[in-house]
Amino acid sequence: MIPLVFELGRPGRRARLQAPAEDPALDDLPPALLRREAPALAEVSELDAVRHYTRLSQRNYAIDTHFYPLGSCTMKYNPRASNRAALLPEFLALHPLAPEEDLRGYLTCLLELEEMLAVVTGMRRVVLNCMAGAQGEFAGVSIIRAYHRARGDEERREMLVPDAAHGTNPASAVMAGFRVREIPTRPDGDVDLEALARALGPHTAGIMLTNPSTLGVFERRIVELARLVHEAGGLLYYDGANLNAILGQVRPGDMGFDVLHLNLHKTFSTPHGGGGPGAAALGVHERLLPFLPHPFVVDDPKEGPRWSRPEDAPRSIGRLASFHGNAGVLLRAWVYARLLGREGLRSVGPYATLNANYLAVRLRALGYELAYPTRRAGHEFLVTLRREAKTYGVTAMDVAKRLLDHGVHAPTTYFPLLVPECLLIEPTETESQETLDAFVEAMAAIRREMAEDPERLRGAPWTTPVRRLDDVRAARVLDLAWRSGGASSA
Amino acid sequence: MTDDGLEPGAAPAFVPHTAEDTRAMLAAIGVEKLADLYSEIPPELLGPDLSALPEGLGEMDVLRLAHERLHRSEPLLFLGAGAYDHHVPAAVWEITTRGEFYTAYTPYQAEASQGTLQVIYEFQSMMAALTGLEVSNASLYDGASALAEAALMALRLGGAAAGAAPARVLVPALLHPSYREVLRTVLDPQGIEIVSYPWDPARGTHPAAGLEEALSVTSARAVVVPQPNFLGQIEDVHALTAAARAGGARVIALVNPLGLAVLEPPGHWAGEGADIACGEAQPLGLPLSAGGPYAGFLTCRREFVRHLPGRLVGRTLDRDGRVGYTLTLQAREQHIRRAKATSNVCTNQGLAVTAVTIHTALLGAEGLRRTAAVAHARTRALLEALTGIAGVEAPWTGPFLYETVVRFPRPARAVLAGLHARGILGGLDLAPHLPELGPGACLVCATERRTPEDIVRYRDALADVLGAPPS
């Protein structure tokens, strides 16, 4: 166990060189508004802190250290060049409200990235001011709402969402003021078009769709689906969570989507950072241009690239960020896009799909059951352990935890909710065949263990810094912050 | 290389496959070509025209291009307005960008993510300590989005005025203009009204009497109390909090976390304290970086924890009784509750939170206090130096915290352009936001990074721009 940083050091110890030596009086501030008691923070030397956080970092599995086939998250290699550019001192010192002439070089990079993304998605225009995928979804469905309103179509307040969708989809739709109606999925993994047709009507605002879906398969009747929704007066929202499967080969704009977001931290390889910061690119069809969130970059023929002004976006859904979005993430995505270029971007989808299909075939040969055996996998695929759960009494969670002992980060478990005891496996295009083969070996060993020593599985992981944690206790005896004096839970 | 880009052997960029690997893997799958993997996709959708994309570049060339684009002569910064130029210890980003932090994801597999989880737990502890409240989430996107989530949360809490009262939030007239816009974007779709309570142009702050009256007229269920306000002025937060409580509203403190090293924390405002505190964590270790990524924070009283949006990390025990950390209370979140979640927020600002945590650990309470105090002393010296020039004045004499307003005898827009030509970012022109302050009003800020010599440079440049001899 590594103690908390608050438990290290001694009262009065500090990293003296990191704060000013001066200690001027605050004699101009009213005493009643001054802090009476210092906050209980760490009291450590610089070495104490550096060693502590370095040691903590070593308690993580990460792409740089482990194969990380976490489905739906596209854990591909994050180029160090991206980080180098985003940490250039001139960029770090750039104030967001600096005059635009100081920002031109950065804005030029953003314009280039926008244009490249517009080409690979088939959208009329892409903007980069959303700070996460979920915020991109909120912006996208808000645009759908603004579009219908602008046409006086106030009745369109229902958003359709397939039952396999990410949880953010319905949550974003509700935040944007919609009612949500779920559309069922057929046993073969495609959306039930008959049920969709029955749900469509004058109240339909649109549909939110991921393609390939969260089930890892391509929506084969997408063209017909788009036609049905458009004929009913609705719009199509593309959740770009799975764009990596088809990047450079198929464009959401060509499938009939009107608005989309894509996660730059997935498809464009910016770091996941332990859970953020992400960034979303938001793309729209021509007719939705007036509603884009602001500020966005304007390629002004006279001034050069600049931020949009209120008069550039009078019908905008509004602002989403304190400033202009997650600039450092966008610059990293720009580096990735420029490194790959046309040939690189065109190869992402095919090789991601190759790796997923290869793993699916190899795991099936070991006896693992694919959730959609008649379908071609996209860039990820679902294994269901429902048979093993019955036969051996082991769960998807047990297999996931045991993989940690084999030096592999677990795939996504128990998502989507439609498939029992599932593992969602996404290897990405940057993994080599030998890494995939080592994963297959691990899964083979685990399979043997199911029959020979299921307790070993149920007790896993054995080699990590801690063993399985008591989640029930965590929620019941809520301990969310350290307090001085030791009484950490109330 | 054929036109479809799917010929084995063509694997570019970060794809490690040799032609032989690709052939062997295709054979294992039982197909001939990469294109066969897309057999379920309608053929008319395949193979879009990508000719508008540029060719890929090597790392050397991309980095050279980045350098050329981003290179510029660095101006002397006296601009804050929500993003502050503080010293960040070298260790902070050295450690934050270690691959183990940089390339991990959300800690769903707790046993393989104890590093990230403990960092978040420490972050939650630090934000709780700074704000004087008991519970913190794992962060939100930025200060403005944290305020929007805080407003939604406050309305979920109900309170004395809940029920029949319309959903309204009272915000200070002197709120950062972008924060106001983000509030509107997020609250409008849910039919929540945003109403301002008045400020006193003679003092640069919000009198409690104005808040009382606004509350009685609007019956708003939540009030945002800033410290300091958008113009850097110190508010009587005790009086504002007491007025909000007397009117039956929930109190949301909007605070600068570095300021809390010296100012009374929201948990103690008016004795009983605010219900929720939120703000921008950027002053704690996050570089300006053209506006992001930053991190929003959100803390609250313990009894409201189930209404918090975003990730939460809790401390618990493993099967062998060892202490460990895990995500908890996930039943509030979108991946479980879907349409009924407290928010659509999915991740937090992980890497930025890592930097904030390391920064705050390195500085400690004493380092943060000195940083705030020196920044404040520098801004006082700046104000004194600038108002020594004929025609430049300070509109108010009340307290502020390391950011305040000066009034130039000419439009600030033109003065700032003149200063910029002399290598100085002299502040924010307030005329577009607060025309009642007159065309010369400018928001200025000096952090601990500005030296007394820097301040002399600003004063001399300003005198030069105004054509006035320095006094």
Short mmCIF file of C-alpha atoms in Angstrom, two decimals, chain A residues 49-297:
data_model
loop_
_atom_site.label_atom_id
_atom_site.label_comp_id
_atom_site.label_asym_id
_atom_site.label_seq_id
_atom_site.Cartn_x
_atom_site.Cartn_y
_atom_site.Cartn_z
CA ALA A 49 6.21 14.32 -4.07
CA VAL A 50 8.15 13.20 -7.13
CA ARG A 51 8.75 9.73 -5.71
CA HIS A 52 5.16 9.39 -4.51
CA TYR A 53 3.56 10.21 -7.87
CA THR A 54 6.12 8.23 -9.84
CA ARG A 55 5.33 5.20 -7.69
CA LEU A 56 1.60 5.78 -8.13
CA SER A 57 2.03 5.90 -11.90
CA GLN A 58 3.61 2.45 -11.71
CA ARG A 59 0.33 1.09 -10.31
CA ASN A 60 -1.45 1.67 -13.61
CA TYR A 61 -1.84 -0.50 -16.67
CA ALA A 62 -1.46 1.76 -19.73
CA ILE A 63 -1.03 1.45 -23.47
CA ASP A 64 2.66 2.25 -23.09
CA THR A 65 3.09 -0.72 -20.76
CA HIS A 66 0.34 -3.25 -21.57
CA PHE A 67 -1.93 -4.48 -24.36
CA TYR A 68 -5.21 -2.65 -23.67
CA PRO A 69 -8.06 -4.15 -25.77
CA LEU A 70 -10.77 -2.11 -24.05
CA GLY A 71 -13.77 -2.28 -26.36
CA SER A 72 -15.40 0.96 -27.44
CA CYS A 73 -12.40 3.00 -26.25
CA THR A 74 -9.92 2.61 -29.14
CA MET A 75 -6.78 2.33 -27.04
CA LYS A 76 -4.28 2.71 -29.87
CA TYR A 77 -0.74 3.99 -29.63
CA ASN A 78 -0.57 7.70 -28.70
CA PRO A 79 2.37 9.19 -30.60
CA ARG A 80 4.86 11.03 -28.44
CA ALA A 81 5.25 13.60 -31.22
CA SER A 82 1.75 14.84 -30.42
CA ASN A 83 2.76 15.46 -26.84
CA ARG A 84 5.98 17.17 -27.86
CA ALA A 85 4.07 19.70 -29.99
CA ALA A 86 1.43 20.37 -27.33
CA LEU A 87 4.14 21.03 -24.74
CA LEU A 88 6.10 23.55 -26.84
CA PRO A 89 6.73 26.48 -24.48
CA GLU A 90 5.34 29.03 -26.96
CA PHE A 91 2.08 27.12 -27.05
CA LEU A 92 1.83 26.62 -23.29
CA ALA A 93 2.32 30.38 -22.75
CA LEU A 94 -0.45 31.33 -25.17
CA HIS A 95 -3.26 33.13 -23.34
CA PRO A 96 -6.71 32.19 -24.74
CA LEU A 97 -7.74 35.86 -24.90
CA ALA A 98 -4.52 37.01 -26.59
CA PRO A 99 -5.00 39.11 -29.72
CA GLU A 100 -5.73 36.95 -32.74
CA GLU A 101 -2.47 37.90 -34.43
CA ASP A 102 -0.71 35.93 -31.66
CA LEU A 103 -2.97 32.94 -32.33
CA ARG A 104 -2.75 32.70 -36.12
CA GLY A 105 -0.34 29.75 -36.23
CA TYR A 106 -2.47 27.74 -33.82
CA LEU A 107 -5.67 28.67 -35.69
CA THR A 108 -4.05 27.59 -38.94
CA CYS A 109 -3.47 24.14 -37.42
CA LEU A 110 -7.11 23.99 -36.31
CA LEU A 111 -8.34 24.93 -39.78
CA GLU A 112 -6.23 22.19 -41.33
CA LEU A 113 -7.51 19.62 -38.86
CA GLU A 114 -11.12 20.72 -39.46
CA GLU A 115 -10.69 20.34 -43.20
CA MET A 116 -9.09 16.92 -42.92
CA LEU A 117 -11.89 15.75 -40.64
CA ALA A 118 -14.52 17.12 -43.01
CA VAL A 119 -12.96 15.07 -45.82
CA VAL A 120 -12.86 11.79 -43.88
CA THR A 121 -16.37 12.19 -42.45
CA GLY A 122 -18.07 13.59 -45.54
CA MET A 123 -19.53 16.51 -43.63
CA ARG A 124 -19.82 20.06 -44.91
CA ARG A 125 -18.05 21.60 -41.92
CA VAL A 126 -16.34 20.43 -38.76
CA VAL A 127 -15.70 22.51 -35.62
CA LEU A 128 -13.51 21.62 -32.66
CA ASN A 129 -14.97 23.38 -29.63
CA CYS A 130 -16.47 20.41 -27.76
CA MET A 131 -14.40 19.21 -24.79
CA ALA A 132 -15.54 15.57 -24.74
CA GLY A 133 -17.60 13.06 -26.67
CA ALA A 134 -20.60 13.56 -24.40
CA GLN A 135 -20.40 17.31 -24.95
CA GLY A 136 -20.26 16.70 -28.70
CA GLU A 137 -23.43 14.62 -28.40
CA PHE A 138 -25.15 17.35 -26.41
CA ALA A 139 -24.13 19.94 -29.02
CA GLY A 140 -25.23 17.68 -31.88
CA VAL A 141 -28.70 16.98 -30.55
CA SER A 142 -29.07 20.63 -29.50
CA ILE A 143 -28.43 21.49 -33.15
CA ILE A 144 -31.21 19.09 -34.18
CA ARG A 145 -33.52 20.84 -31.72
CA ALA A 146 -32.53 24.28 -33.04
CA TYR A 147 -33.10 23.14 -36.63
CA HIS A 148 -36.65 21.98 -35.99
CA ARG A 149 -37.43 25.09 -33.97
CA ALA A 150 -36.14 27.36 -36.70
CA ARG A 151 -38.65 25.69 -39.03
CA GLY A 152 -41.47 26.18 -36.54
CA ASP A 153 -41.56 22.41 -36.03
CA GLU A 154 -41.98 22.57 -32.24
CA GLU A 155 -43.63 19.16 -31.94
CA ARG A 156 -40.48 17.24 -32.77
CA ARG A 157 -39.38 16.50 -29.21
CA GLU A 158 -38.72 12.77 -29.34
CA MET A 159 -35.24 11.34 -29.90
CA LEU A 160 -34.91 7.72 -30.97
CA VAL A 161 -32.03 5.72 -29.54
CA PRO A 162 -31.29 2.02 -30.21
CA ASP A 163 -31.25 -0.09 -27.06
CA ALA A 164 -27.60 -0.98 -27.69
CA ALA A 165 -26.46 2.68 -27.60
CA HIS A 166 -23.91 4.13 -25.22
CA GLY A 167 -25.54 5.48 -22.05
CA THR A 168 -24.38 8.97 -22.91
CA ASN A 169 -26.78 9.06 -25.92
CA PRO A 170 -30.04 9.04 -23.96
CA ALA A 171 -28.49 11.18 -21.19
CA SER A 172 -27.38 13.82 -23.72
CA ALA A 173 -30.76 13.82 -25.44
CA VAL A 174 -32.53 14.42 -22.12
CA MET A 175 -30.14 17.28 -21.28
CA ALA A 176 -31.01 18.87 -24.62
CA GLY A 177 -34.71 18.73 -23.72
CA PHE A 178 -35.83 15.61 -25.63
CA ARG A 179 -37.93 12.62 -24.62
CA VAL A 180 -36.09 9.40 -25.40
CA ARG A 181 -37.63 6.36 -27.09
CA GLU A 182 -35.66 3.14 -27.37
CA ILE A 183 -35.62 1.15 -30.60
CA PRO A 184 -35.01 -2.61 -30.32
CA THR A 185 -32.19 -4.50 -31.98
CA ARG A 186 -32.82 -7.69 -33.98
CA PRO A 187 -31.10 -10.95 -33.03
CA ASP A 188 -28.66 -10.47 -35.91
CA GLY A 189 -27.43 -7.18 -34.44
CA ASP A 190 -29.10 -4.76 -36.87
CA VAL A 191 -31.63 -2.17 -35.75
CA ASP A 192 -35.21 -3.43 -36.09
CA LEU A 193 -36.36 -1.30 -39.04
CA GLU A 194 -39.97 -2.36 -38.68
CA ALA A 195 -40.02 -1.16 -35.09
CA LEU A 196 -38.28 2.00 -36.20
CA ALA A 197 -40.89 2.64 -38.89
CA ARG A 198 -43.64 2.26 -36.29
CA ALA A 199 -41.90 4.73 -33.95
CA LEU A 200 -41.40 7.44 -36.56
CA GLY A 201 -43.91 10.26 -36.79
CA PRO A 202 -44.52 13.99 -36.59
CA HIS A 203 -43.02 14.00 -33.06
CA THR A 204 -39.72 12.48 -34.24
CA ALA A 205 -36.77 14.85 -33.95
CA GLY A 206 -34.18 12.32 -35.05
CA ILE A 207 -32.20 9.22 -34.23
CA MET A 208 -28.82 8.80 -32.54
CA LEU A 209 -26.83 5.96 -34.03
CA THR A 210 -23.38 4.41 -33.71
CA ASN A 211 -22.19 2.57 -36.82
CA PRO A 212 -20.63 0.04 -36.50
CA SER A 213 -22.89 -0.32 -33.49
CA THR A 214 -21.76 -1.03 -29.94
CA LEU A 215 -22.36 -4.70 -30.84
CA GLY A 216 -19.35 -4.43 -33.16
CA VAL A 217 -21.27 -4.94 -36.40
CA PHE A 218 -22.08 -2.65 -39.31
CA GLU A 219 -25.70 -1.55 -39.70
CA ARG A 220 -26.30 -3.17 -43.08
CA ARG A 221 -29.52 -1.37 -43.93
CA ILE A 222 -28.19 2.04 -43.02
CA VAL A 223 -29.17 3.63 -46.34
CA GLU A 224 -32.76 2.49 -45.98
CA LEU A 225 -32.78 3.50 -42.31
CA ALA A 226 -31.62 7.00 -43.21
CA ARG A 227 -34.28 7.28 -45.88
CA LEU A 228 -37.04 6.27 -43.42
CA VAL A 229 -35.94 8.81 -40.83
CA HIS A 230 -35.57 11.61 -43.37
CA GLU A 231 -38.95 10.86 -44.93
CA ALA A 232 -40.51 11.16 -41.50
CA GLY A 233 -38.92 14.60 -41.12
CA GLY A 234 -36.23 13.53 -38.63
CA LEU A 235 -32.47 13.98 -38.72
CA LEU A 236 -29.70 11.46 -38.16
CA TYR A 237 -27.04 11.88 -35.51
CA TYR A 238 -23.85 9.83 -35.83
CA ASP A 239 -22.04 8.92 -32.62
CA GLY A 240 -18.45 8.60 -33.85
CA ALA A 241 -17.36 6.34 -30.98
CA ASN A 242 -16.66 3.54 -33.47
CA LEU A 243 -15.40 5.54 -36.44
CA ASN A 244 -12.04 3.80 -36.16
CA ALA A 245 -13.61 0.72 -37.79
CA ILE A 246 -14.29 2.47 -41.06
CA LEU A 247 -11.97 5.47 -41.05
CA GLY A 248 -10.86 6.28 -44.56
CA GLN A 249 -13.18 3.66 -46.13
CA VAL A 250 -16.75 4.74 -45.41
CA ARG A 251 -17.99 8.22 -44.51
CA PRO A 252 -20.92 8.96 -42.18
CA GLY A 253 -21.94 11.79 -44.50
CA ASP A 254 -22.37 9.30 -47.36
CA MET A 255 -24.51 7.03 -45.16
CA GLY A 256 -26.98 9.88 -44.73
CA PHE A 257 -26.03 11.35 -41.39
CA ASP A 258 -26.77 15.05 -40.83
CA VAL A 259 -24.65 15.73 -37.76
CA LEU A 260 -21.92 13.81 -35.95
CA HIS A 261 -19.28 13.93 -33.32
CA LEU A 262 -16.11 11.92 -33.29
CA ASN A 263 -13.85 11.37 -30.32
CA LEU A 264 -10.38 12.69 -31.07
CA HIS A 265 -9.12 10.71 -28.05
CA LYS A 266 -10.17 7.53 -29.81
CA THR A 267 -9.84 7.80 -33.57
CA PHE A 268 -7.20 10.55 -33.60
CA SER A 269 -5.07 9.03 -30.90
CA THR A 270 -4.91 11.80 -28.31
CA PRO A 271 -4.18 10.34 -24.88
CA HIS A 272 -6.96 9.02 -22.66
CA GLY A 273 -5.02 10.38 -19.67
CA GLY A 274 -6.66 8.18 -17.04
CA GLY A 275 -10.10 9.43 -18.11
CA GLY A 276 -9.70 12.67 -20.02
CA PRO A 277 -9.29 15.35 -21.16
CA GLY A 278 -10.86 14.29 -24.40
CA ALA A 279 -12.13 16.39 -27.27
CA ALA A 280 -14.83 15.94 -29.86
CA ALA A 281 -14.99 17.15 -33.42
CA LEU A 282 -18.51 18.16 -34.40
CA GLY A 283 -19.49 17.87 -38.07
CA VAL A 284 -22.65 19.04 -39.80
CA HIS A 285 -24.49 18.87 -43.09
CA GLU A 286 -24.93 22.13 -45.00
CA ARG A 287 -28.41 22.84 -43.63
CA LEU A 288 -27.20 22.72 -40.01
CA LEU A 289 -24.34 25.19 -40.45
CA PRO A 290 -26.17 28.15 -38.84
CA PHE A 291 -26.56 26.35 -35.53
CA LEU A 292 -22.95 25.34 -34.81
CA PRO A 293 -21.69 26.12 -31.30
CA HIS A 294 -19.32 29.05 -31.09
CA PRO A 295 -16.62 30.24 -31.06
CA PHE A 296 -15.22 28.39 -34.06
CA VAL A 297 -12.41 29.25 -36.44
#
